[in-house]
mmCIF file of C-alpha atoms (C1' of nucleotides) in Angstrom:
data_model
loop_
_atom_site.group_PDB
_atom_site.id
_atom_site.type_symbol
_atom_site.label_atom_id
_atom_site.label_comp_id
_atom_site.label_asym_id
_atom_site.label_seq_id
_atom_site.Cartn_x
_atom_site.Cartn_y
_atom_site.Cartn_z
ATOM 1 C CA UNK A 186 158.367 45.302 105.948
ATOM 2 C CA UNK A 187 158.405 44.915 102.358
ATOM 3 C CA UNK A 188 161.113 45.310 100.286
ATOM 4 C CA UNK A 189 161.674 47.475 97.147
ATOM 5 C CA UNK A 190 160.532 44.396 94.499
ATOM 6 C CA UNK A 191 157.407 43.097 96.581
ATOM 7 C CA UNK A 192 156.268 46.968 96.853
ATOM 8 C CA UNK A 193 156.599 47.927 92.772
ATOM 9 C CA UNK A 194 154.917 44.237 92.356
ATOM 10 C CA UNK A 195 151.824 45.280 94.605
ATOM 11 C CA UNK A 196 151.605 48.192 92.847
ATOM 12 C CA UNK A 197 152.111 46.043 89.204
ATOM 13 C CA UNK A 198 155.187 48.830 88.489
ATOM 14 C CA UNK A 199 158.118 46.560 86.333
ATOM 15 C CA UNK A 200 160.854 46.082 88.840
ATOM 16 C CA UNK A 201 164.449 48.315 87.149
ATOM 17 C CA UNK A 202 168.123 49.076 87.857
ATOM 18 C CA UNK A 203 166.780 52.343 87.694
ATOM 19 C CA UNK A 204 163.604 52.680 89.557
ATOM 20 C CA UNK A 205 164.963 50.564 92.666
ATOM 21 C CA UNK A 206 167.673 53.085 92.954
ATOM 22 C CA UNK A 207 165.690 56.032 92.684
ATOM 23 C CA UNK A 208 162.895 54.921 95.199
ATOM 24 C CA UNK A 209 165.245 53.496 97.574
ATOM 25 C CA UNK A 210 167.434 56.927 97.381
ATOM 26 C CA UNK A 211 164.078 58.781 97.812
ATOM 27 C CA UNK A 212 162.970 56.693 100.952
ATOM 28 C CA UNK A 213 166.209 57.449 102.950
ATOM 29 C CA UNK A 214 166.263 60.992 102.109
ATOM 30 C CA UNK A 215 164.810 63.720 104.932
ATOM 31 C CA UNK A 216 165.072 65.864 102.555
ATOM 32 C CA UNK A 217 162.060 66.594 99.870
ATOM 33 C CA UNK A 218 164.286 66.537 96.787
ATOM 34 C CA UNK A 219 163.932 68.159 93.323
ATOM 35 C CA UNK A 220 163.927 65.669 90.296
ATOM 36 C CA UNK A 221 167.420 67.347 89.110
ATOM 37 C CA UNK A 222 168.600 66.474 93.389
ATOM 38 C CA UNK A 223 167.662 63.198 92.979
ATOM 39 C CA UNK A 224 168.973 62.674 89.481
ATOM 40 C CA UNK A 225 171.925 63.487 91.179
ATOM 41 C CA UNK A 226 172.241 61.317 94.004
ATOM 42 C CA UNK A 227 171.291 58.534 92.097
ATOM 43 C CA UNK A 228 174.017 59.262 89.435
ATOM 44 C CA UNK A 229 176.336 58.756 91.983
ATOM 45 C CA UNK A 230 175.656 55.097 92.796
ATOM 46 C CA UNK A 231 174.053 54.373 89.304
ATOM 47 C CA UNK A 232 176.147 56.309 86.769
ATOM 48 C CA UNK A 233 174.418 56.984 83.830
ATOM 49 C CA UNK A 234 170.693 56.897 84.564
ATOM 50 C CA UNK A 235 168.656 60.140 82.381
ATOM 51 C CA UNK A 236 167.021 62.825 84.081
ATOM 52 C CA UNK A 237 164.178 61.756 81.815
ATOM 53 C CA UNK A 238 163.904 58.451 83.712
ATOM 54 C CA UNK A 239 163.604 60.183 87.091
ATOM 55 C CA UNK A 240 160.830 62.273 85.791
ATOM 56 C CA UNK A 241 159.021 59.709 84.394
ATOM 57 C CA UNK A 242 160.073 57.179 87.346
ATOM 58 C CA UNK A 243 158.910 59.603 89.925
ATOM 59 C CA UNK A 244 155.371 60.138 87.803
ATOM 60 C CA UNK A 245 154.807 57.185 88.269
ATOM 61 C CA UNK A 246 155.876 56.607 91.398
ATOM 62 C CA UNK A 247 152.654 59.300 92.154
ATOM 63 C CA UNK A 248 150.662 57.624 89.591
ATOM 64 C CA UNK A 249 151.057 54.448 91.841
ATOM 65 C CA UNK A 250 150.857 55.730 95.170
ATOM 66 C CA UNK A 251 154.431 55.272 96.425
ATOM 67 C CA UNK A 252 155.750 59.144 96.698
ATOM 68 C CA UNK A 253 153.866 62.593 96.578
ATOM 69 C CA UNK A 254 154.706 64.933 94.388
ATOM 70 C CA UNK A 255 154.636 68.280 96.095
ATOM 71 C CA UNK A 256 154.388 71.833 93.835
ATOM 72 C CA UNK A 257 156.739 74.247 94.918
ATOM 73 C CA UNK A 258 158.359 77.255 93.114
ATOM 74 C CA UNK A 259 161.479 76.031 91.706
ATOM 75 C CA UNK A 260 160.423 72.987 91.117
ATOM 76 C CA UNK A 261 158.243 69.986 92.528
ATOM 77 C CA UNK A 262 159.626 68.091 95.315
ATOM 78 C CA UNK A 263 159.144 64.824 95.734
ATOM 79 C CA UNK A 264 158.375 62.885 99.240
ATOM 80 C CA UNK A 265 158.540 58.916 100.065
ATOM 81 C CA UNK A 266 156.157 58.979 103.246
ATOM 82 C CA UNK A 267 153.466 58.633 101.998
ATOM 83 C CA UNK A 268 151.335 59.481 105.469
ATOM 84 C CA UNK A 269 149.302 61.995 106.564
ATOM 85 C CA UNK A 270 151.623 64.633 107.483
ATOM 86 C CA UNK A 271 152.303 68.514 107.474
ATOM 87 C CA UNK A 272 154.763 70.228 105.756
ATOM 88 C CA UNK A 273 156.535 73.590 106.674
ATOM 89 C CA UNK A 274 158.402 75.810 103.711
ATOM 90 C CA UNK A 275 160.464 78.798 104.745
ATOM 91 C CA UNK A 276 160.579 82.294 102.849
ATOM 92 C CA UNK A 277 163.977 80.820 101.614
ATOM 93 C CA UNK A 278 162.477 77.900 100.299
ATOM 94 C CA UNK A 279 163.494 74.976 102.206
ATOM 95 C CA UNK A 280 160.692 72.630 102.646
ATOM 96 C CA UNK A 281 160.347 70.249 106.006
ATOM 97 C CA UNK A 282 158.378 67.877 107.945
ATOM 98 C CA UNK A 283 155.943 69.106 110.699
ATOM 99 C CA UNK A 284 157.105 66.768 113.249
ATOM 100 C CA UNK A 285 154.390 63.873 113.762
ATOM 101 C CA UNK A 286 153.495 64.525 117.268
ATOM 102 C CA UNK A 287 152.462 67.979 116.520
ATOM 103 C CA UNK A 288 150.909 67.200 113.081
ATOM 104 C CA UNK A 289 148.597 64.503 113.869
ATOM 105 C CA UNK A 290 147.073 66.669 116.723
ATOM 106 C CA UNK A 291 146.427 68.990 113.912
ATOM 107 C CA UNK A 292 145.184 66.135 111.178
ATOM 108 C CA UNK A 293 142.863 65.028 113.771
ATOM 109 C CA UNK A 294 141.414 68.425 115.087
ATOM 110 C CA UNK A 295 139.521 68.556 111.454
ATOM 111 C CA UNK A 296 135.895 67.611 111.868
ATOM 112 C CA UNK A 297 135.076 65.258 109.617
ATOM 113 C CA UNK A 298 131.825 66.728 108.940
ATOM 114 C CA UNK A 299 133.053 69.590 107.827
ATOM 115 C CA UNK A 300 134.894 68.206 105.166
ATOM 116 C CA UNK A 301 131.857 65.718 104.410
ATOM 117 C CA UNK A 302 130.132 68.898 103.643
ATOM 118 C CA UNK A 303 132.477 70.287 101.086
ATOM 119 C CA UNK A 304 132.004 67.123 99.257
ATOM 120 C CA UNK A 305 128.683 67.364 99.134
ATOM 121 C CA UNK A 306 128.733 71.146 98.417
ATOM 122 C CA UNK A 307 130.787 70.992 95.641
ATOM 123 C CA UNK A 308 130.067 67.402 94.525
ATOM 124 C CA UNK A 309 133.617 66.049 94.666
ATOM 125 C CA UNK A 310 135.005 63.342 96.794
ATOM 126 C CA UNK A 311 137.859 64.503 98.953
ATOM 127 C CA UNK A 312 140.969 62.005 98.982
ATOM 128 C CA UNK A 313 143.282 63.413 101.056
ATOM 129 C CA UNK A 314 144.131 66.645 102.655
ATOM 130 C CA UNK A 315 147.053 68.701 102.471
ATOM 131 C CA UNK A 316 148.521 71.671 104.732
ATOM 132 C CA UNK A 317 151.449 73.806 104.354
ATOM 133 C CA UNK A 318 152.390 75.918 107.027
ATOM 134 C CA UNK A 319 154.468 79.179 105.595
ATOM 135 C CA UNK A 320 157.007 81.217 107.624
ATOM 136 C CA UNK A 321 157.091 84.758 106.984
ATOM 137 C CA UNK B 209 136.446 100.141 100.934
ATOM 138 C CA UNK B 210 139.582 101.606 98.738
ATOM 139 C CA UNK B 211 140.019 101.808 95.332
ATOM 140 C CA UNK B 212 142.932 100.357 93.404
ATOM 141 C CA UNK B 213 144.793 103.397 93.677
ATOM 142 C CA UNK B 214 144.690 103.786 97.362
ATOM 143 C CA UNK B 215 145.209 100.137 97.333
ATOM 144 C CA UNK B 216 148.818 100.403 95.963
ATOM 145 C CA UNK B 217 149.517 103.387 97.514
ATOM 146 C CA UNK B 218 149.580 101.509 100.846
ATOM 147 C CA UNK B 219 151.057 99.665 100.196
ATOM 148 C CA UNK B 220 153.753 101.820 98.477
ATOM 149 C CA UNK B 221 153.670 100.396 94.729
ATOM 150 C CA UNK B 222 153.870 102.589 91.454
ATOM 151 C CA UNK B 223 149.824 102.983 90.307
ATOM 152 C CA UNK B 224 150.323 102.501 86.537
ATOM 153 C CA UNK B 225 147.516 101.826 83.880
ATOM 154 C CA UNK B 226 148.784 97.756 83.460
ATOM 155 C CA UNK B 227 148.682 97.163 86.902
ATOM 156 C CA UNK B 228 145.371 98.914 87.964
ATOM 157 C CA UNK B 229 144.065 96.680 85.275
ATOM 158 C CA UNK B 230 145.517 93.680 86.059
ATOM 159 C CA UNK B 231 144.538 93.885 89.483
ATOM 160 C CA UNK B 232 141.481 94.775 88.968
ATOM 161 C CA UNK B 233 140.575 91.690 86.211
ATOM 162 C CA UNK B 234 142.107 89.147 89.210
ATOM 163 C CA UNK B 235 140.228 90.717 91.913
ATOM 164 C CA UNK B 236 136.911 89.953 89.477
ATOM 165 C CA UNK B 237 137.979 86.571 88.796
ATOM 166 C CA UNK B 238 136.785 83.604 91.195
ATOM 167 C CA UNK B 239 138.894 81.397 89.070
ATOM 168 C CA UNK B 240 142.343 81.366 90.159
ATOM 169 C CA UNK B 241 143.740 82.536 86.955
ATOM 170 C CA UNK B 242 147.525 81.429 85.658
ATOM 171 C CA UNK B 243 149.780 84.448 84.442
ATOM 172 C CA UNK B 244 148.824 83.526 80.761
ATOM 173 C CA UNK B 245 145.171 83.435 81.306
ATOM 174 C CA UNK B 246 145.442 86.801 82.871
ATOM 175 C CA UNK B 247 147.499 87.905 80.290
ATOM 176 C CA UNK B 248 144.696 86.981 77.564
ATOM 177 C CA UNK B 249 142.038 88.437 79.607
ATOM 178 C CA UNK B 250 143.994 92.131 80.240
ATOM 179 C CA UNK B 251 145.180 91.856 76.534
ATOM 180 C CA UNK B 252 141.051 92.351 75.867
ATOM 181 C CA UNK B 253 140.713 95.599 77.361
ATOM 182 C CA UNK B 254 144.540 96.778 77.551
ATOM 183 C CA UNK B 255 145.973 95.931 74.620
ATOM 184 C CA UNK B 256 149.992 95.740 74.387
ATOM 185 C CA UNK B 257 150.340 94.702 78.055
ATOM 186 C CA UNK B 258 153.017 92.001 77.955
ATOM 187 C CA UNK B 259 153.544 88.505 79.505
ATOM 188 C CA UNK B 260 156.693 90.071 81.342
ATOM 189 C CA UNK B 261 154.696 92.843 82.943
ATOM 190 C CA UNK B 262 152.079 90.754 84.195
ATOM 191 C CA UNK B 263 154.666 88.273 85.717
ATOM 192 C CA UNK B 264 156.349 91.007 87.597
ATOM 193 C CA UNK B 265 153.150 92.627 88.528
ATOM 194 C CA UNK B 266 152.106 89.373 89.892
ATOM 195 C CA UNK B 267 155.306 88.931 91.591
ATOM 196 C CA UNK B 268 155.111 92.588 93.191
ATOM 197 C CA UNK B 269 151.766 92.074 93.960
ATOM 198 C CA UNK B 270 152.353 88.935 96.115
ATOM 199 C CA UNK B 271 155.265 89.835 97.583
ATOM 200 C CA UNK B 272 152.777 93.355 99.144
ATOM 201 C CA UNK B 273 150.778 90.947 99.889
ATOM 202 C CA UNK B 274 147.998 92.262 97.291
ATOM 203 C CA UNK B 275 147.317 88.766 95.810
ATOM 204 C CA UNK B 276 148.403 84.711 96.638
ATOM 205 C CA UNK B 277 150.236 82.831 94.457
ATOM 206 C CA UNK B 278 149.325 79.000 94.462
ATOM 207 C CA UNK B 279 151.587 76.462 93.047
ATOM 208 C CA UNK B 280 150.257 73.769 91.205
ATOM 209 C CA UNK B 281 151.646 71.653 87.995
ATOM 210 C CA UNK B 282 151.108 73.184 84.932
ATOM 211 C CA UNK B 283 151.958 76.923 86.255
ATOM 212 C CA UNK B 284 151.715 78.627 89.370
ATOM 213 C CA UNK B 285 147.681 80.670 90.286
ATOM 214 C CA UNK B 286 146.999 83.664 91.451
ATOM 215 C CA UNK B 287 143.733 84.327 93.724
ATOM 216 C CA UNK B 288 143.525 88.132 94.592
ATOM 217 C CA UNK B 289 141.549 86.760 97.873
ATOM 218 C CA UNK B 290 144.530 87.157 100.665
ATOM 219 C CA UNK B 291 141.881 86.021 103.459
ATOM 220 C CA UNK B 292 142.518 82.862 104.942
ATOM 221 C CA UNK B 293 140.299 80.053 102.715
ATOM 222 C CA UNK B 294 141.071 77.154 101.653
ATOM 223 C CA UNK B 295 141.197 75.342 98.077
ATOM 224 C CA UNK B 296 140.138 72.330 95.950
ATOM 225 C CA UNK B 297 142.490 70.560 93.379
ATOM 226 C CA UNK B 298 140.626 68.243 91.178
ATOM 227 C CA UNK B 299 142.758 65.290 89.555
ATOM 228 C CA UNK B 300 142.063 67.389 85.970
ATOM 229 C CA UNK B 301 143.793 69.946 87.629
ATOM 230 C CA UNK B 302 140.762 72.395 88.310
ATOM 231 C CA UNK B 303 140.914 74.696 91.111
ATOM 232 C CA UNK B 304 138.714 76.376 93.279
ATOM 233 C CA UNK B 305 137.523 77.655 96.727
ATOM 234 C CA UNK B 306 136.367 75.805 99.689
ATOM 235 C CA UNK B 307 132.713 77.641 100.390
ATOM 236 C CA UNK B 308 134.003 79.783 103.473
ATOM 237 C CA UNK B 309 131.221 78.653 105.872
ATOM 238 C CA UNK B 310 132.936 75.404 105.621
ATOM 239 C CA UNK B 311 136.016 76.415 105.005
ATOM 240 C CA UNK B 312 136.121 78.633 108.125
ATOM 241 C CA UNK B 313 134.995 75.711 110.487
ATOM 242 C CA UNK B 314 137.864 74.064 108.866
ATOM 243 C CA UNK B 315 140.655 76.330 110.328
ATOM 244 C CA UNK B 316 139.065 77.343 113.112
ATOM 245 C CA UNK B 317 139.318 74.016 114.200
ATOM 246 C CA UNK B 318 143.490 74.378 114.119
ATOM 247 C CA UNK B 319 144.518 74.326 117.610
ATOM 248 C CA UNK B 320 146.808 77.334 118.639
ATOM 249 C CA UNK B 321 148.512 75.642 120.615
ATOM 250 C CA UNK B 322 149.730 73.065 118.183
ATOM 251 C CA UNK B 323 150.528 75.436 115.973
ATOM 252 C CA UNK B 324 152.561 77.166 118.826
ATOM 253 C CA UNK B 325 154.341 74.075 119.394
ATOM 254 C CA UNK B 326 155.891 73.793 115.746
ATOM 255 C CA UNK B 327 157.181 77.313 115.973
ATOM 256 C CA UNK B 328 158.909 76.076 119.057
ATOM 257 C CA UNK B 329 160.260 72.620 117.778
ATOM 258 C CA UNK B 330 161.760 74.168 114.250
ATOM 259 C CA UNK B 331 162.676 77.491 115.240
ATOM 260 C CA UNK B 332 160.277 79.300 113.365
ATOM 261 C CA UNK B 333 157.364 81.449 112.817
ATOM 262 C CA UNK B 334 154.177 80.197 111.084
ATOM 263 C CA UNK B 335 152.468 83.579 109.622
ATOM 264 C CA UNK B 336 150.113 81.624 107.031
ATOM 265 C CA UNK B 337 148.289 78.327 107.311
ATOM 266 C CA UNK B 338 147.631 76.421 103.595
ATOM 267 C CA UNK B 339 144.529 74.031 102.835
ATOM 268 C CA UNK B 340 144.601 72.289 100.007
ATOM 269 C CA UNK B 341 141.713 69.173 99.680
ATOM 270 C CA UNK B 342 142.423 66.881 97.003
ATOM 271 C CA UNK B 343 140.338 64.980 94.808
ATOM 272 C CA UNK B 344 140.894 61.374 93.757
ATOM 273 C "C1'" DT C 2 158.071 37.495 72.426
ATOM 274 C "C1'" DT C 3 155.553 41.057 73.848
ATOM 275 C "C1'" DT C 4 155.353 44.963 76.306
ATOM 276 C "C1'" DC C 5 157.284 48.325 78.803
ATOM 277 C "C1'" DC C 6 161.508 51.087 80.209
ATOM 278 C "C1'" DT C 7 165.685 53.707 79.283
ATOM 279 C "C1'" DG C 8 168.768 57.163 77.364
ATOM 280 C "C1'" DC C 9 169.539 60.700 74.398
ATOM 281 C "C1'" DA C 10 168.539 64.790 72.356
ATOM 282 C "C1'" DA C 11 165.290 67.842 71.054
ATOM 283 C "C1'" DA C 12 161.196 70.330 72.061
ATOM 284 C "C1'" DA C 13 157.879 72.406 74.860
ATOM 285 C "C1'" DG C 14 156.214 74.878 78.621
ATOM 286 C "C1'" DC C 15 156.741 78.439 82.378
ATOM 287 C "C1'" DT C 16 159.275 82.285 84.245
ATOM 288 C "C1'" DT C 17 163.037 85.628 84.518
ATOM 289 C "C1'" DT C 18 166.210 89.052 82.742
ATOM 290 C "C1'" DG C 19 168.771 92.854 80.070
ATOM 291 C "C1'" DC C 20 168.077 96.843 78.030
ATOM 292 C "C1'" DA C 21 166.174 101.048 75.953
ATOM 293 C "C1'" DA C 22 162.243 103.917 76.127
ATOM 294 C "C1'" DG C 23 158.526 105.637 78.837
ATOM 295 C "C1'" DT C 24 155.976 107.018 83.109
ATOM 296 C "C1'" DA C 25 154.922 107.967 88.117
ATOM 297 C "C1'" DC C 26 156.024 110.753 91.722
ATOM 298 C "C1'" DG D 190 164.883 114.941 87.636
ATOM 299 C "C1'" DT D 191 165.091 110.466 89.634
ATOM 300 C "C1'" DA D 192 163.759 106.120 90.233
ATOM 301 C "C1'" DC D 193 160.838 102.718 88.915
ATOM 302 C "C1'" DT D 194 158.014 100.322 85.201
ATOM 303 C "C1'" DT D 195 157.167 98.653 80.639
ATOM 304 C "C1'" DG D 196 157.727 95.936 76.312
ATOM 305 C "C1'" DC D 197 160.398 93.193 73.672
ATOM 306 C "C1'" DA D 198 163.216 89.547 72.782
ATOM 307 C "C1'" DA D 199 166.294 86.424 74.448
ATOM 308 C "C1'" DA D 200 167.763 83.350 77.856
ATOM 309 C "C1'" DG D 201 167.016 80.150 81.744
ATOM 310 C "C1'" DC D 202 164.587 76.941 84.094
ATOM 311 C "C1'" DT D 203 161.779 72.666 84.677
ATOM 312 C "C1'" DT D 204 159.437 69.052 82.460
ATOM 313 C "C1'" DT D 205 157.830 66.258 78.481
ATOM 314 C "C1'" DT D 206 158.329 63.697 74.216
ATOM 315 C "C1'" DG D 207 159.927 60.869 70.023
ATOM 316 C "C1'" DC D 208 162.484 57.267 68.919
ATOM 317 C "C1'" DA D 209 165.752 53.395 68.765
ATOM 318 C "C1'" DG D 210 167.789 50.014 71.554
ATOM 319 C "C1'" DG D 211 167.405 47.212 75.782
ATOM 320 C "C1'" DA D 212 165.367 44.752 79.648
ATOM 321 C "C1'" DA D 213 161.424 42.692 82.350
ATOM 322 C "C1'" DA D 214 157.781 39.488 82.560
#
DNA sequence: TTTCCTGCAAAAGCTTTGCAAGTAC
DNA sequence: GTACTTGCAAAGCTTTTGCAGGAAA
């Protein structure tokens, strides 16, 4: 298991105050947070770090490969595991983990041909897949 | 096949000159279209319309299920195309349709049961099933 | 010592809202 | 006639940016 300085050196990201906090806040948290949710949290351990840094911490966090960033209305939330996994959001907006069991029989029901195909189809190279299941 | 009129009136919504055009410009529009690009193209034919009115058109259009609205950074997309399809992000943040022969063997694929299984786990029911491929 | 990061405040999007006038039913 | 819709402008969000000082490598 690596810890917070060996990952941001793999990923050549300058090791901060700031961005340890964050990332470590964002691993242990369930809980998809918002930048201004995280900002938050953080400020309570790390008084005084800008909302500015978390948005441009958590960019490039994505940039680097160590969160997703997932659009949602009201705001992107942001996500730690970085794995192949389903999401569920409700009608009321709360956004939560498909849990793994169930997902990855769903992640591995897609043929891989098929998706071959829409590369070549469209002339793209697919990188990863996402699903969002909605409630009604 | 119904016109836009008999459109809205099932599903109970006002039939007004701004909204038969603005639903009639997304319905023609493979591109996934933001609220401001729609607004531009009505503004062509249907001068006057305003940003406001196409944002809560959009909104009462989604919510009757006339059109989908697809989140993504820089502004949320509309696709007037409520059949289940899925969708391509590129990294320069272009969006588009998964050709539905390929698409279709995608979710077809989605086993029922699974699906059945995360309504059980969480409590909830899954009424819509989102695709998104993503490029690198 | 160089380069990048941070905080602050300001600016820049995107989206919603209040209200008066207008329109569908 | 009643209830809903529209346009306008203003306000409310989320997110980005410029810049000066500070910290990492």
């Amino acid at each position: 298991m690596l810890d917070t300085r060996e990952l941001f050196e793999k990923h050549t990201l300058r090791c901060t105050r700031q961005r340890v906090e964050l990332y470590e806040t964002l691993a242990a948290c369930k809980c998809h947070p918002t930048a201004e949710q995280l900002h938050r949290m953080v400020a309570e351990r790390s008084p005084g770090t800008s909302l500015a840094t978390v948005y441009n911490t958590l960019e490039a966090f994505t940039d680097a490969g160590l969160c997703r960033k997932i659009n949602s209305s009201g705001g992107a939330r942001y996500d730690a595991d970085v794995s192949d996994h389903l999401h569920v959001v409700t009608t009321d907006g709360r956004l939560m983990d498909v849990p793994p069991e169930v997902g990855d029989e769903i992640l591995r029901a897609i043929p891989r041909a098929a998706l071959d195909r829409v590369q070549e189809r469209l002339g793209i190279k697919v990188a990863h897949v996402e699903v969002l299941l909605r409630t009604s």
